[in-house]
Tab-separated table of C-alpha atoms in Angstrom:
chain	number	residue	atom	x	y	z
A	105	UNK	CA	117.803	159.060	94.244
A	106	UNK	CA	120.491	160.458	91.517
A	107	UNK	CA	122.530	158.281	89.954
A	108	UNK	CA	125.666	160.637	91.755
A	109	UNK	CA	123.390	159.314	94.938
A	110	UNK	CA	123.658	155.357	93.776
A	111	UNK	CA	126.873	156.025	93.464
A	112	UNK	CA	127.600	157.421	96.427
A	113	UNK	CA	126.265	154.424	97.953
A	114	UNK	CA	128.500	152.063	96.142
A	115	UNK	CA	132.114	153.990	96.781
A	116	UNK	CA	131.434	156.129	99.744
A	117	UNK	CA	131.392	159.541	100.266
A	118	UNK	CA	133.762	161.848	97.839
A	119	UNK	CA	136.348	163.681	99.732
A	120	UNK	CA	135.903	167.523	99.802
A	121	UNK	CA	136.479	168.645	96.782
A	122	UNK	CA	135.363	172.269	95.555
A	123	UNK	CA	134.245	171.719	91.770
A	124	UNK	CA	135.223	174.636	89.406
A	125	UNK	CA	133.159	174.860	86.354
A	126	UNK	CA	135.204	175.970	84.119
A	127	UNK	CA	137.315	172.969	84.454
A	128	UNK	CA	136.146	171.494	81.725
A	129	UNK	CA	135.812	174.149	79.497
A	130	UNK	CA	139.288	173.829	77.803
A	131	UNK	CA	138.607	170.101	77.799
A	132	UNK	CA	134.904	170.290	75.745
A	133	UNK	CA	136.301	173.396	73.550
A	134	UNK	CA	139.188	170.907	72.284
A	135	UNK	CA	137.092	167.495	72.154
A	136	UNK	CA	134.353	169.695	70.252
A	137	UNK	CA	131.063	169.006	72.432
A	138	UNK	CA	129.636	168.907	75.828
A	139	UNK	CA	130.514	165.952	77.847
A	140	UNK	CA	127.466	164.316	80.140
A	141	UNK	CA	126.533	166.620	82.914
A	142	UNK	CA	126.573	163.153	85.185
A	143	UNK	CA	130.685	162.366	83.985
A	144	UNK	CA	131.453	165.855	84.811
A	145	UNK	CA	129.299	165.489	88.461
A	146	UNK	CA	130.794	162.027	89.256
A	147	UNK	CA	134.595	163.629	88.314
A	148	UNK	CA	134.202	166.810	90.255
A	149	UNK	CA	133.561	164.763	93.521
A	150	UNK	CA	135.325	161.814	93.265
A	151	UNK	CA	138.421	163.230	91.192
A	152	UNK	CA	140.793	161.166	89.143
A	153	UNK	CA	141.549	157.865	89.887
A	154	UNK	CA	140.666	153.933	89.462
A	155	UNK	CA	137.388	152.083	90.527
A	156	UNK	CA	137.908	148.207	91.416
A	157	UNK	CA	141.325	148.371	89.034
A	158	UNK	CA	139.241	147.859	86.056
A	159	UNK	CA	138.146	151.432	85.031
A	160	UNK	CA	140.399	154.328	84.798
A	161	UNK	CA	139.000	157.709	85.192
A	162	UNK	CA	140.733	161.884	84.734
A	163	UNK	CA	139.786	164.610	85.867
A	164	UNK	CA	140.473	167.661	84.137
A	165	UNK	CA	142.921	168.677	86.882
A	166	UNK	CA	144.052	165.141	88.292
A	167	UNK	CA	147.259	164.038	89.039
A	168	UNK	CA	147.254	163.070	85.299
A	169	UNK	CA	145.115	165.585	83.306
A	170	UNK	CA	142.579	165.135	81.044
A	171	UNK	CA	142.864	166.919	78.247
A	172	UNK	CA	146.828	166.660	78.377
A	173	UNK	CA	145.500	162.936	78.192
A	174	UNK	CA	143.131	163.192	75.623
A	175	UNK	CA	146.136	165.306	73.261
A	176	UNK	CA	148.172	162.482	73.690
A	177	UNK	CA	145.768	160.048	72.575
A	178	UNK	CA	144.992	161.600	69.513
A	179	UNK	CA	148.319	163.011	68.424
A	180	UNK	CA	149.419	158.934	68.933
A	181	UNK	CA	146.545	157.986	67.116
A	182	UNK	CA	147.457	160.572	64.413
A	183	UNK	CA	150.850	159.105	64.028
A	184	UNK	CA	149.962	155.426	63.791
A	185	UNK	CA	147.947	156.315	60.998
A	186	UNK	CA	149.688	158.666	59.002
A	187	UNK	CA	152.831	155.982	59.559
A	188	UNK	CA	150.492	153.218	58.749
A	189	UNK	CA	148.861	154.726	55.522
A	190	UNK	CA	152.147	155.711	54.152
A	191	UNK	CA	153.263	151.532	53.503
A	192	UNK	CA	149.788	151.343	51.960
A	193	UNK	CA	147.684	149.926	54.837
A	194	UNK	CA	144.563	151.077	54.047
A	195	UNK	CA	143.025	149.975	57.096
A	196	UNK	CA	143.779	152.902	59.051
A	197	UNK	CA	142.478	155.297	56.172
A	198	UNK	CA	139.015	156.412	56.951
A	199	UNK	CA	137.419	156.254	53.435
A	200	UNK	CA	138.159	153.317	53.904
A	201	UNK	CA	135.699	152.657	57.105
A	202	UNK	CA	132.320	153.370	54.895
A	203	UNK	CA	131.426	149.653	54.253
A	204	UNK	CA	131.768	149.013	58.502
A	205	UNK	CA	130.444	151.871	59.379
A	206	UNK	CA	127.175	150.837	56.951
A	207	UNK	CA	127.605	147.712	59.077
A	208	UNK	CA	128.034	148.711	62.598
A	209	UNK	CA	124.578	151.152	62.591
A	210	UNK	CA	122.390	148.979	60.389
């Protein structure tokens, strides 16, 4: 049994959709890699939406888009920290990460 199958057994059957392919191509092209062939699977039948109010998922062409999503994120992100390094808080300045990030994989 695939994990789509588990699943499936949890939430039900996905209504009809018909996955396109290259629906995430614009999305992995700006994001820079491949996302897991299982996300993409799980997305294409189930579409956007909530599970049990506690995790949010997009679909590339959802009633809220992914990658229109995803540009948001990071141009807020981007303007936290640019706004955030320019009083001096260093915390948001990656050079500044090295010591954690020694931390966080040892």
């Amino acid at each position: 049994m695939s994990s789509l199958d588990e699943l499936q057994a949890l939430l039900g059957e996905p209504v009809g959709r018909q996955p396109n392919l290259d629906d995430w191509n614009e999305v992995e092209q700006y994001v820079g890699s491949a996302l897991p062939s299982d996300f993409k699977a799980f997305l294409n039948a189930y579409g956007s939406g909530s599970i049990s109010g506690e995790l949010v998922v997009f679909h590339p062409h959802g009633l809220s888009p992914l990658l229109e999503r995803v540009r948001k994120t990071h141009q807020t992100f981007t303007e936290r920290r640019d706004r955030a390094l320019s009083i001096g808080d260093s915390g948001h300045d990656p050079e500044s990460w090295t010591g954690l990030m020694r931390l966080v994989s040892a």
